[in-house]
Amino acid sequence: MIPSPSLPLNSLYMELKRVVVTGIGAVSPLGNSAAETWQKLLDGVSGAAPITHFDATQFKTQFACELKGFKAENYIDRKEARKMDPYCHYAMAAASMAMDDSAIDLEAIDKNRVGVVFGVGIGGMQTFEDEIVNYALHKDTVGPKFSPFFVPKMIADICAGQISIKYGFHGPNYITSSACASSTNALADAFNLIRLGKANVIVSGGAEAAIIPCGVGGFNAMHALSTRNDDPEHASRPFSASRDGFIMGEGAACLILEELEHAKARGAKIYAEMAGAGMSADAHHITASHPEGLGAKLVMENALEDAELKPEDIDYINVHGTSTPVGDISEVKAIQAVFGEHAYELNISSTKSMTGHLLGAAGALEAMVSVLSVQNDVVPPTINHEEGDDDPEIDYKLNFTFNKAQKRTVRAALSNTFGFGGHNACVIFKKYAE
């Protein structure tokens, strides 16, 4: 008899390994480290400002959440960096910081059992745009002109390959690509690889660098981005009636996921335990979420079942919360459907109100935020909500953690990400206990 797929994985075949977080790293619009990013989130700082990567004066949206003062050569050999797209620079930087934070002794571990699983929604978009423009400029004079590094710089999987090359890791190595759910799917895969005994350690996260003309122009054409060019810092306002779209963000975040006994044997510090992961599909529309949040409801239910937790065990939800008219409402409906009366005991916040939307990297950054909330018992805010700016379709009895961080015990935190194509992914982290 084939076991029912609805049963938790650990009741089907074997006693699964426990998975913990032993290192974190990030480069974000709020700072070039996890610590700086976390502090600015708690302070309610917006990373939005006028675009500097290119001249955006002719675009409907002229601002974004860019990295500030990031230097790839701080993490990568200058000659090697020239062979990489910016998204890969960000991935390498976040992975480097996470590896340093984990204090893993590279001479003492079995590198055959260490892997890299990253999430990337788009990949080398800057490289692709540059090469096509270069081709168009030269095709009528010198003929086709392309860099020999065009393909390896552009392809979305190369960041995982570059990280493994840097450290000599021979374990599972690939990327997941499911639009804005990409890096949450990567974390889910990494989690499953470890608990099934396929690896001891996985370097997992996400990266994206799409603040370029075709990135901003493409999302503008879809009417997906906020156009508050006169007030970028207050443009992202999830769950407010006046919300008008998301802000493009960029960067990377990385978590070192490790099998518990492996971590204990080397005396690793443990931030939190990864408890479960869920996935689902809206099967509704190529870009819009299901209006009743059916896919979002299912993915949270799947994650709770996988973690063997009840709704009342969750204290904080880091929501997808992009500040779009339809998406915010559907996610709230899903939360109320899953959590019932306990929804009013939760803290809910959208850190995208400060970081912008990092697309394929969003899930990894928000998972890191969830881990730090569990570790530090504090919930970062959803900024930019103003008194009276209430949407009649949203229940404000829910605690959206508006404008100010809140201290509270966070036993477990859930993080949602939803991507174009109807892809939904959710991860849960809880306090580590023997």
XYZ file of C-alpha atoms in Angstrom:
434
model
C 0.000 0.000 0.000
C 1.350 3.421 -0.948
C 1.244 5.817 2.036
C -1.071 8.812 1.721
C 0.857 11.859 0.431
C -1.114 14.017 2.871
C 0.715 12.489 5.820
C 3.765 14.314 7.205
C 6.943 13.058 5.560
C 8.417 11.843 8.831
C 5.476 9.488 9.378
C 5.889 7.803 6.004
C 9.280 6.198 5.778
C 11.854 7.027 8.408
C 12.815 9.189 11.309
C 13.933 12.381 9.653
C 16.973 14.409 10.585
C 16.449 17.722 12.335
C 17.635 20.835 10.514
C 18.957 24.016 12.130
C 20.192 27.400 10.943
C 23.849 27.954 11.837
C 24.825 30.935 9.688
C 23.262 33.950 7.956
C 24.441 36.557 5.471
C 22.799 39.275 3.399
C 23.301 42.252 1.138
C 20.108 44.267 0.972
C 18.821 47.757 0.235
C 19.134 48.387 3.981
C 22.726 47.294 4.445
C 25.616 45.163 3.300
C 25.343 42.680 6.157
C 22.663 40.724 7.970
C 23.209 42.730 11.165
C 22.834 46.119 9.478
C 19.771 44.950 7.559
C 18.149 43.611 10.728
C 18.765 46.778 12.746
C 17.316 49.027 10.054
C 14.280 46.791 9.781
C 13.687 47.165 13.517
C 14.153 50.930 13.159
C 11.565 51.095 10.372
C 13.946 52.506 7.747
C 12.959 52.550 4.078
C 15.523 51.538 1.455
C 13.691 53.335 -1.366
C 15.351 56.189 -3.265
C 15.668 57.521 -6.845
C 17.262 55.005 -9.219
C 20.997 55.489 -9.747
C 21.792 52.368 -11.816
C 20.517 54.049 -15.007
C 18.723 57.200 -16.161
C 15.100 56.493 -15.251
C 13.656 59.936 -16.001
C 11.561 58.606 -18.910
C 10.100 55.719 -16.880
C 6.785 55.712 -15.045
C 8.649 54.547 -11.936
C 11.883 56.386 -11.200
C 12.824 54.910 -7.820
C 13.732 51.530 -6.351
C 15.379 49.837 -3.380
C 18.967 49.572 -4.609
C 22.026 48.353 -2.735
C 24.147 51.180 -1.342
C 27.926 51.143 -1.334
C 28.204 47.485 -2.296
C 31.625 46.468 -3.658
C 31.925 43.039 -5.220
C 35.703 43.032 -4.803
C 35.221 42.851 -1.026
C 34.064 39.270 -1.551
C 35.371 38.158 -4.953
C 38.667 38.442 -6.762
C 38.429 41.451 -9.077
C 39.355 39.431 -12.185
C 36.757 36.752 -11.381
C 34.103 39.367 -10.608
C 34.317 40.632 -14.211
C 33.084 37.214 -15.326
C 29.940 37.433 -13.174
C 26.610 39.259 -13.420
C 25.666 41.528 -10.492
C 23.144 38.976 -9.231
C 26.015 36.505 -8.854
C 28.101 39.126 -7.020
C 25.270 39.475 -4.514
C 24.911 35.705 -4.085
C 28.642 35.255 -3.554
C 28.730 38.056 -0.982
C 25.771 36.721 1.027
C 27.144 33.167 0.935
C 30.586 34.363 2.011
C 29.168 36.174 5.032
C 26.930 33.232 5.950
C 29.854 30.821 5.735
C 31.994 33.085 7.931
C 29.128 33.406 10.400
C 28.708 29.622 10.596
C 32.395 29.161 11.510
C 32.502 25.875 9.581
C 36.028 24.456 9.450
C 36.477 23.629 5.775
C 39.354 21.286 6.585
C 37.300 19.256 9.042
C 34.073 18.585 7.124
C 33.173 16.103 4.395
C 32.746 18.394 1.388
C 30.992 15.608 -0.517
C 28.079 16.135 1.868
C 27.870 19.905 1.595
C 25.687 21.358 -1.156
C 24.451 24.669 -2.550
C 20.796 25.285 -3.424
C 19.890 28.870 -4.371
C 16.735 30.504 -5.680
C 16.899 32.903 -8.632
C 13.851 34.273 -10.386
C 15.526 35.898 -13.403
C 19.297 35.566 -13.245
C 21.765 37.558 -15.340
C 19.314 40.115 -16.673
C 21.892 42.928 -16.758
C 24.278 40.744 -18.766
C 21.536 39.789 -21.225
C 20.467 43.399 -21.733
C 24.059 44.607 -22.182
C 24.900 41.917 -24.737
C 21.790 42.506 -26.833
C 22.381 46.270 -26.870
C 26.004 45.648 -27.835
C 24.895 43.319 -30.633
C 22.442 45.882 -31.961
C 25.133 48.571 -32.007
C 27.681 46.489 -33.918
C 25.739 44.066 -36.122
C 25.724 46.372 -39.163
C 29.417 47.310 -38.927
C 31.515 44.490 -37.474
C 28.860 41.795 -37.367
C 27.709 39.800 -34.321
C 29.775 40.758 -31.269
C 29.330 38.783 -28.037
C 31.479 38.212 -24.962
C 32.765 34.654 -24.430
C 31.401 35.025 -20.886
C 27.904 35.993 -22.066
C 26.293 32.618 -21.435
C 28.007 31.672 -18.145
C 27.371 35.179 -16.770
C 23.718 35.144 -17.781
C 22.449 31.704 -16.784
C 20.522 31.641 -13.525
C 22.212 28.540 -12.111
C 25.754 29.883 -12.195
C 25.636 31.436 -8.713
C 25.227 27.998 -7.124
C 28.077 26.716 -9.265
C 30.335 29.632 -8.352
C 29.717 29.162 -4.618
C 30.528 25.459 -4.831
C 33.689 26.193 -6.817
C 34.849 28.739 -4.241
C 34.527 26.298 -1.343
C 34.977 22.959 -3.083
C 31.530 21.639 -2.130
C 30.617 18.470 -4.051
C 27.100 17.906 -2.686
C 23.756 18.727 -4.395
C 24.161 21.858 -6.489
C 21.417 23.683 -8.376
C 18.994 26.604 -8.345
C 15.213 26.730 -8.127
C 13.289 29.214 -10.240
C 9.655 29.941 -9.421
C 9.517 33.723 -9.787
C 9.118 35.433 -6.404
C 8.841 32.079 -4.609
C 12.236 30.924 -5.924
C 14.407 31.181 -2.821
C 11.704 29.850 -0.511
C 11.542 26.808 -2.769
C 15.340 26.606 -2.524
C 15.163 26.577 1.275
C 12.457 23.913 1.167
C 14.598 21.722 -1.093
C 17.671 22.236 1.069
C 15.650 21.355 4.168
C 14.405 18.137 2.610
C 17.833 17.109 1.331
C 19.256 17.365 4.844
C 16.429 15.727 6.738
C 16.396 12.843 4.269
C 20.096 12.303 4.933
C 21.313 13.375 1.477
C 23.577 16.111 2.859
C 24.945 17.406 6.153
C 25.020 21.086 5.212
C 23.356 23.136 2.473
C 24.281 26.720 1.642
C 20.864 28.034 0.632
C 19.394 31.401 -0.252
C 18.461 33.632 -3.153
C 19.779 36.473 -5.290
C 18.408 38.963 -7.808
C 19.565 42.080 -9.678
C 16.817 43.380 -11.943
C 16.885 47.164 -11.400
C 17.761 47.834 -15.020
C 15.789 49.429 -17.880
C 14.108 46.258 -19.115
C 13.326 45.151 -15.545
C 11.684 48.396 -14.490
C 10.122 48.938 -17.903
C 8.684 45.433 -17.983
C 7.046 45.716 -14.595
C 5.821 49.230 -15.439
C 4.112 47.842 -18.525
C 2.237 45.444 -16.238
C 1.234 48.305 -13.905
C 2.853 46.340 -11.071
C 5.129 49.047 -9.623
C 4.276 52.029 -7.451
C 4.613 55.350 -9.273
C 4.978 57.618 -6.216
C 8.049 59.293 -7.655
C 7.605 62.322 -5.397
C 7.836 60.251 -2.199
C 9.781 56.983 -2.654
C 10.333 56.300 1.069
C 6.582 56.128 1.684
C 5.615 54.437 -1.583
C 5.438 50.846 -0.319
C 2.464 50.744 2.026
C 1.156 47.177 2.398
C -2.406 46.800 3.667
C -3.184 50.514 3.243
C -6.022 51.673 1.007
C -3.718 53.949 -1.008
C -1.234 51.219 -1.978
C -0.453 51.321 -5.703
C 2.119 48.605 -6.382
C 5.432 47.229 -5.202
C 8.926 48.728 -5.223
C 11.667 46.849 -7.051
C 14.445 45.658 -4.764
C 17.736 43.824 -5.266
C 20.263 41.858 -3.258
C 20.772 38.428 -1.751
C 20.394 36.498 1.467
C 21.858 33.168 2.529
C 21.173 30.688 5.324
C 23.452 27.835 6.318
C 21.140 24.890 6.961
C 22.742 22.060 8.867
C 21.810 18.656 10.236
C 21.428 19.035 13.996
C 23.881 16.362 15.142
C 26.476 17.628 12.671
C 26.068 21.140 14.063
C 26.255 19.970 17.678
C 29.369 17.884 17.008
C 31.294 20.957 15.886
C 29.866 23.226 18.579
C 27.998 25.480 16.165
C 25.814 28.317 17.342
C 22.178 27.680 16.424
C 19.859 30.511 15.460
C 16.667 28.471 15.125
C 15.324 25.164 13.894
C 13.704 24.853 10.494
C 10.465 23.069 11.245
C 8.651 22.629 7.945
C 7.938 23.780 4.421
C 4.931 23.841 2.146
C 4.225 24.373 -1.541
C 1.102 24.850 -3.625
C -0.227 26.402 -6.832
C -3.023 28.898 -7.366
C -3.826 27.431 -10.809
C -5.661 30.684 -11.451
C -3.770 33.371 -13.410
C -0.271 34.027 -14.755
C 0.302 37.087 -12.540
C -2.655 37.653 -10.191
C -3.109 35.723 -6.972
C -6.355 33.875 -6.390
C -8.836 36.492 -5.133
C -9.885 34.299 -2.198
C -6.317 33.276 -1.428
C -6.963 29.566 -1.995
C -3.374 28.747 -2.991
C -2.007 30.849 -0.126
C -4.328 29.060 2.304
C -3.219 25.647 1.050
C 0.496 26.419 1.214
C 0.279 27.547 4.852
C -1.761 24.474 5.751
C 0.821 22.273 4.018
C 3.698 23.930 5.879
C 1.956 23.557 9.252
C 1.236 19.890 8.556
C 4.824 19.284 7.477
C 6.103 20.949 10.660
C 3.570 19.030 12.780
C 2.462 22.326 14.273
C -0.990 23.715 14.964
C -2.046 27.191 13.838
C -1.915 28.382 17.446
C 1.786 27.441 17.631
C 2.672 30.288 15.246
C 3.329 33.744 16.699
C 4.559 35.702 13.677
C 3.917 35.677 9.930
C 6.297 37.491 7.607
C 3.826 37.938 4.790
C 4.389 38.230 1.066
C 2.682 41.631 1.405
C 3.884 43.390 -1.738
C 1.614 46.464 -1.471
C -0.475 45.522 -4.505
C -4.242 46.085 -4.544
C -5.278 42.441 -5.079
C -2.413 40.513 -3.494
C -2.592 42.034 -0.023
C -6.303 41.316 0.309
C -6.047 37.701 -0.848
C -3.219 36.982 1.624
C -5.214 38.423 4.523
C -8.181 36.231 3.569
C -5.912 33.188 3.499
C -4.457 33.965 6.931
C -7.915 34.329 8.447
C -9.060 31.084 6.834
C -6.074 29.121 8.178
C -5.696 30.649 11.629
C -9.290 31.463 12.572
C -9.519 33.240 15.916
C -5.786 32.774 16.490
C -5.189 35.181 13.586
C -5.937 37.987 16.047
C -3.167 36.789 18.369
C -0.536 36.840 15.617
C 1.896 39.538 14.660
C 1.883 40.064 10.903
C 4.343 42.249 9.050
C 5.546 42.978 5.550
C 9.230 43.847 5.571
C 8.929 44.588 1.839
C 7.619 47.968 2.998
C 11.292 48.677 3.826
C 13.391 46.434 1.576
C 11.233 46.555 -1.519
C 10.527 43.340 -3.383
C 13.708 41.361 -4.081
C 11.841 39.059 -6.510
C 13.621 35.682 -6.482
C 15.678 36.691 -3.428
C 12.688 37.864 -1.373
C 11.985 34.523 0.264
C 15.540 34.038 1.513
C 15.745 37.538 2.975
C 12.366 37.191 4.658
C 13.251 33.728 5.961
C 16.338 35.295 7.540
C 14.124 37.947 9.124
C 11.841 35.224 10.476
C 14.823 33.373 11.958
C 16.039 36.539 13.688
C 12.544 37.249 15.013
C 12.453 33.791 16.566
C 15.926 34.239 18.029
C 15.396 37.754 19.385
C 11.682 37.769 20.247
C 10.921 40.906 18.296
C 8.832 41.537 15.165
C 9.881 44.206 12.630
C 7.158 46.576 11.464
C 5.099 47.199 8.372
C 5.862 50.856 7.733
C 3.989 53.676 5.987
C 0.463 53.027 7.244
C -1.284 56.302 8.029
C -4.318 56.858 10.221
C -7.466 56.740 8.136
C -5.804 55.011 5.178
C -7.868 51.888 5.752
C -9.074 49.479 3.079
C -12.679 48.375 3.750
C -11.790 44.858 2.565
C -9.081 44.414 5.231
C -9.762 43.524 8.875
C -7.699 45.915 10.994
C -8.358 43.954 14.140
C -5.441 41.904 12.892
C -2.068 43.086 14.186
C -0.111 44.227 11.122
C 2.672 45.604 13.363
C 2.201 49.004 11.787
C 5.091 51.478 11.916
C 6.893 50.227 15.032
C 8.652 46.972 15.920
C 7.039 44.970 18.711
C 8.671 42.835 21.365
C 6.936 39.513 21.995
C 7.778 35.865 22.439
C 8.111 34.304 18.985
C 7.972 30.535 19.434
C 7.589 29.959 15.710
C 7.471 32.145 12.622
C 6.027 31.436 9.194
C 7.208 33.131 5.984
C 5.116 33.323 2.793
C 6.193 33.927 -0.794
C 4.008 33.866 -3.887
C 5.248 34.054 -7.482
C 3.947 34.809 -10.953
C 2.547 31.611 -12.398
C 0.686 30.893 -9.162
C 3.704 29.429 -7.340
C 3.342 29.482 -3.549
C 5.990 28.478 -1.000
C 6.079 28.744 2.771
C 8.685 27.926 5.421
C 8.464 27.722 9.215
C 11.195 28.279 11.792
C 10.903 27.635 15.518
C 12.993 28.070 18.625
C 15.618 25.370 18.937
C 15.270 23.111 21.948
C 16.950 19.802 22.765
